[in-house]
Amino acid sequence: MKFDIVGAGALGLLFGGELAASGEDVVFWTRSEEQARILTAEGIELGEEAGNYRVIQPDNFEAYCVDSIINRSVRQPDWLIITTKQWHVDDHLFEAVQHLCGQETRVVCFQNGTGHVEAFQAIVKDIPVYAAITTEGSRRKDARSVVRSKPGTTMIGIPARHSPHGVELLTEGKYREGFADQTAEYLTKKLILAGFPALMSKDIDRDIYRKLLINSVINPLTAIWRVPNGDLLVVSERRKILRQLCDEAVEIYRANQIACDNNMFEQIVSVCQSTSRNISSMLKDVLQGSPTEIDSINGRLIEMAHRSGLTAPGHELITSLIKGLQPQE
């Protein structure tokens, strides 16, 4: 099966590297010529927290800079896997994705927040765009090296259609029928063979919004306090703020008729405990001086609050605090 990976950060290198190691036909599309050159020359180094490393030799995959897509004769993959950060999603990336997609191509969009799938679906029209969320933990050490810090589960599904205002409309039709696509079920089998526990979700929207709520509470607080996930629980004042942000998010969901569990705070605590040593992606971005995905996470909650006539003072405050930590524009 032919896989094109757009974005060679930690997640892209991890999934693409393991797929290549399992014998799949993989092409990486990187943001820089330098990274493409390094990958082509030296291969991908995949590591574990225990310190075990192995190298996926460069003859097992190809790597090119995404800027070269328009001027290159490219194949049309079976699966186009997009693992870029939200702030890398722009017209240039849309043009590249259009160039890569053929009639038989399926697109999978990994995301932390919301908005990614809708944006890509508008570009590729009738080509199915799947959403993927994962609890895999990984960190990139350099241009070619990634450490798998915590194996997790990856869920893939076709989202419901969304209204122009961002609230899902559970419609039927060919978009929903894509869930039964045997190719998508085959994808999960390929991921499992590559070492990633994966499954098809019949309600990926609920899964996405559950992850959005959890990320909106954990990620910005770890970035503000510069602590791993587990340290959010060690001080009573931190737990108090966790609870306040969770309660505010739950109220916003209910006002927008978005289903969420009654025990969301307990789920947040459980995630902090099970990923106690993890450094959140938002904290990594802040430490590296990179833009964050705050707008696609907490920003989405704020938009939903305003749309339903609510305020979101807690999420508005932490959004401003995170933006104050980002590089000057």
XYZ file of C-alpha atoms in Angstrom:
329
model
C 0.000 0.000 0.000
C 1.275 3.471 -0.890
C 1.448 5.996 1.952
C 2.412 9.650 1.599
C 3.157 11.375 4.910
C 2.779 15.161 4.889
C 4.698 16.464 7.882
C 7.814 14.802 9.273
C 7.570 15.877 12.883
C 7.472 13.407 15.749
C 4.167 11.820 14.766
C 4.877 11.745 11.031
C 8.307 10.171 11.479
C 6.962 7.638 13.977
C 4.035 6.426 11.878
C 5.837 6.707 8.556
C 8.982 5.067 9.886
C 7.146 2.077 11.329
C 5.028 1.689 8.185
C 8.194 1.703 6.069
C 9.816 -0.811 8.428
C 6.821 -3.123 8.004
C 7.305 -3.121 4.230
C 4.864 -0.443 3.098
C 5.670 2.004 0.280
C 6.229 5.324 2.093
C 7.038 8.833 0.868
C 7.659 11.690 3.313
C 6.938 15.309 2.426
C 8.980 17.553 4.696
C 8.833 21.282 5.392
C 12.515 21.821 4.584
C 14.946 20.668 1.912
C 17.485 20.027 4.658
C 15.316 17.502 6.487
C 14.521 15.690 3.234
C 18.245 15.520 2.466
C 19.101 14.190 5.948
C 16.390 11.531 5.823
C 17.479 10.439 2.344
C 21.120 10.222 3.398
C 20.875 8.803 6.926
C 17.474 7.161 7.334
C 15.118 7.379 10.308
C 16.204 6.578 13.844
C 13.363 5.121 15.913
C 13.918 4.894 19.658
C 12.207 3.839 22.860
C 12.328 5.380 26.326
C 14.355 2.378 27.492
C 17.130 3.488 25.154
C 16.765 0.909 22.380
C 17.267 2.364 18.902
C 17.033 1.070 15.360
C 17.523 2.751 12.009
C 15.116 2.533 9.091
C 17.503 2.655 6.161
C 16.800 5.248 3.442
C 16.277 2.596 0.775
C 13.019 1.724 2.586
C 11.332 5.072 1.841
C 11.610 8.356 -0.062
C 11.696 11.923 1.259
C 11.156 15.227 -0.534
C 10.454 18.814 0.437
C 6.781 19.729 0.157
C 7.800 22.848 -1.794
C 8.852 20.613 -4.692
C 5.462 18.927 -5.136
C 4.097 21.341 -7.718
C 7.136 20.962 -9.982
C 7.495 17.209 -9.508
C 5.807 14.307 -11.218
C 4.262 12.639 -8.183
C 2.453 9.367 -7.683
C -1.055 9.284 -6.290
C -0.976 7.412 -2.986
C -3.585 5.097 -1.533
C -3.431 7.061 1.710
C -2.336 10.621 2.334
C -1.585 11.028 6.043
C -1.443 14.624 7.261
C 0.377 15.149 10.559
C 1.183 18.857 10.357
C 0.497 21.295 13.166
C -2.553 23.506 12.786
C -0.406 26.598 12.246
C 1.210 24.919 9.202
C -2.176 24.461 7.526
C -2.270 27.165 4.863
C -2.976 27.731 1.166
C 0.465 26.384 0.234
C -0.282 23.094 1.993
C -3.763 22.928 0.448
C -2.225 23.283 -3.019
C 0.242 20.490 -2.278
C -2.506 18.183 -1.020
C -4.613 18.819 -4.124
C -1.620 17.915 -6.291
C -1.054 14.630 -4.445
C -4.639 13.373 -4.358
C -5.984 11.037 -7.011
C -9.466 9.608 -7.400
C -8.558 6.552 -5.318
C -6.667 8.476 -2.631
C -7.987 8.591 0.921
C -6.907 11.361 3.294
C -6.307 10.897 7.027
C -5.900 13.984 9.148
C -4.369 13.657 12.617
C -5.481 16.449 14.900
C -5.311 17.828 18.425
C -8.029 20.440 18.074
C -10.806 20.870 15.542
C -11.120 22.464 12.138
C -8.521 20.431 10.235
C -10.866 17.952 8.569
C -13.354 20.601 7.477
C -10.582 22.642 5.882
C -9.150 19.720 3.912
C -12.558 18.359 2.915
C -13.375 21.713 1.330
C -10.205 21.427 -0.765
C -10.373 17.815 -1.964
C -14.155 17.822 -2.511
C -15.441 14.257 -3.018
C -12.338 12.440 -1.768
C -13.033 10.963 1.688
C -11.240 12.748 4.522
C -10.900 10.722 7.695
C -10.129 12.089 11.127
C -7.578 10.330 13.314
C -6.846 10.870 16.954
C -4.127 9.055 18.827
C -2.818 8.655 22.337
C 0.623 7.727 21.019
C 3.353 9.661 22.803
C 6.414 10.659 20.786
C 9.084 13.313 20.671
C 11.425 14.268 17.877
C 15.064 14.637 18.884
C 16.332 16.009 15.592
C 15.530 15.962 11.877
C 15.677 12.149 11.634
C 15.297 10.795 15.180
C 12.089 10.169 17.112
C 11.434 8.485 20.457
C 8.198 6.612 21.075
C 7.608 7.627 24.660
C 4.229 5.967 25.209
C 2.425 3.456 22.994
C -1.242 4.332 22.663
C -4.352 3.738 20.592
C -5.253 5.350 17.274
C -8.890 5.804 16.277
C -9.965 6.585 12.717
C -13.370 7.528 11.386
C -15.398 9.641 9.003
C -16.689 12.725 10.818
C -20.236 13.936 10.399
C -20.729 16.835 8.051
C -20.259 20.193 9.720
C -22.277 23.329 9.342
C -20.520 26.553 8.302
C -20.689 27.539 11.962
C -18.749 24.511 13.134
C -21.431 22.459 14.893
C -21.778 18.963 13.489
C -24.895 17.930 11.629
C -25.396 14.177 11.744
C -26.363 13.649 8.136
C -26.358 10.466 6.122
C -25.180 9.977 2.555
C -22.023 9.095 0.701
C -19.841 10.946 3.199
C -21.041 8.734 6.018
C -20.932 5.609 3.857
C -17.165 6.020 3.727
C -17.058 4.441 7.161
C -17.785 1.093 5.542
C -14.963 1.602 3.050
C -12.951 -1.626 3.074
C -9.848 0.399 2.282
C -10.185 2.206 5.603
C -10.547 -1.068 7.461
C -7.474 -2.291 5.613
C -5.643 0.814 6.846
C -6.231 -0.111 10.472
C -4.850 -3.582 9.758
C -1.735 -2.043 8.198
C -1.255 0.172 11.254
C -1.645 -2.810 13.573
C 0.933 -4.770 11.573
C 3.265 -1.773 11.891
C 2.905 -1.884 15.674
C 0.142 0.668 16.286
C -3.037 -0.463 18.059
C -5.723 1.003 15.783
C -9.454 0.746 15.291
C -12.287 2.296 13.319
C -14.557 4.578 15.326
C -18.274 4.761 14.556
C -18.502 8.067 16.436
C -15.251 9.865 15.733
C -16.915 13.231 16.416
C -17.500 12.274 20.029
C -13.909 11.013 20.267
C -12.577 14.255 18.772
C -14.549 16.469 21.123
C -13.592 14.353 24.115
C -9.929 14.790 23.222
C -10.461 18.501 22.540
C -11.882 19.030 26.026
C -9.087 17.084 27.705
C -6.399 18.881 25.694
C -7.959 22.281 26.388
C -7.473 21.719 30.101
C -4.160 19.850 30.275
C -2.047 21.293 27.459
C -2.132 25.032 28.225
C -1.654 24.542 31.957
C 1.421 22.360 31.445
C 2.781 25.018 29.077
C 2.124 27.872 31.503
C 3.595 26.072 34.520
C 6.270 24.256 32.464
C 5.529 20.883 34.048
C 4.814 17.336 32.798
C 1.211 16.173 32.830
C 1.359 14.412 36.184
C 2.539 17.508 38.017
C -0.826 19.164 37.393
C -2.179 16.984 40.210
C 0.456 17.510 42.900
C -0.681 20.963 44.080
C -4.240 21.615 45.247
C -4.431 24.996 43.491
C -3.533 23.333 40.192
C -6.278 20.741 40.633
C -8.706 23.551 41.433
C -7.940 25.297 38.142
C -8.162 21.971 36.294
C -11.660 21.552 37.691
C -12.716 25.113 36.813
C -11.554 24.800 33.203
C -13.207 21.397 32.865
C -16.532 22.618 34.250
C -16.462 25.639 31.946
C -15.796 23.439 28.903
C -18.581 21.004 29.840
C -21.040 23.909 30.120
C -19.999 25.114 26.652
C -20.470 21.634 25.186
C -23.938 21.273 26.652
C -24.966 24.705 25.361
C -23.881 23.577 21.881
C -25.565 20.160 22.227
C -22.237 18.353 22.012
C -22.305 15.098 23.932
C -19.795 14.611 26.720
C -19.511 12.241 29.652
C -20.569 13.208 33.159
C -17.178 12.228 34.562
C -14.944 14.404 32.387
C -12.935 15.712 35.334
C -12.202 12.162 36.481
C -11.108 11.340 32.924
C -8.766 14.341 32.905
C -7.246 13.219 36.204
C -6.837 9.704 34.789
C -5.041 11.046 31.696
C -2.692 13.097 33.888
C -1.901 9.991 35.925
C -1.421 7.623 32.991
C 0.778 10.142 31.132
C 2.431 11.584 34.231
C 5.893 11.925 32.664
C 4.693 13.197 29.294
C 5.547 16.663 28.061
C 2.501 18.025 26.228
C 2.825 19.170 22.635
C 1.947 22.720 23.682
C 4.703 22.787 26.294
C 7.140 21.493 23.668
C 6.109 24.312 21.328
C 6.560 26.943 24.040
C 9.977 25.582 25.050
C 11.069 25.562 21.396
C 9.804 29.091 20.803
C 7.296 27.847 18.215
C 3.682 28.900 17.666
C 1.163 26.728 19.501
C -2.168 25.171 18.567
C -4.030 27.207 21.191
C -6.419 28.690 18.613
C -7.528 25.275 17.328
C -8.010 23.957 20.879
C -9.077 26.583 23.425
C -9.922 29.039 20.673
C -12.567 26.621 19.387
C -14.153 26.425 22.830
C -14.254 30.205 23.066
C -15.930 30.415 19.647
C -18.540 27.856 20.707
C -19.174 29.761 23.944
C -19.752 33.056 22.157
C -21.963 31.374 19.568
C -24.257 30.059 22.303
C -24.346 33.300 24.285
C -21.918 32.175 26.996
C -18.637 33.589 28.200
C -15.505 31.513 28.743
C -13.378 33.587 31.139
C -11.093 30.740 32.167
C -10.301 29.594 28.651
C -10.000 33.175 27.418
C -7.453 33.909 30.155
C -5.241 30.900 29.487
C -5.461 31.532 25.739
C -4.110 35.044 26.309
C -1.395 33.706 28.616
C -0.258 31.148 26.029
C -0.266 33.740 23.254
C 1.877 35.927 25.483
C 4.467 33.124 25.557
C 4.567 32.716 21.767
C 7.122 34.366 19.482
C 6.320 37.906 18.462
C 4.646 38.139 15.071
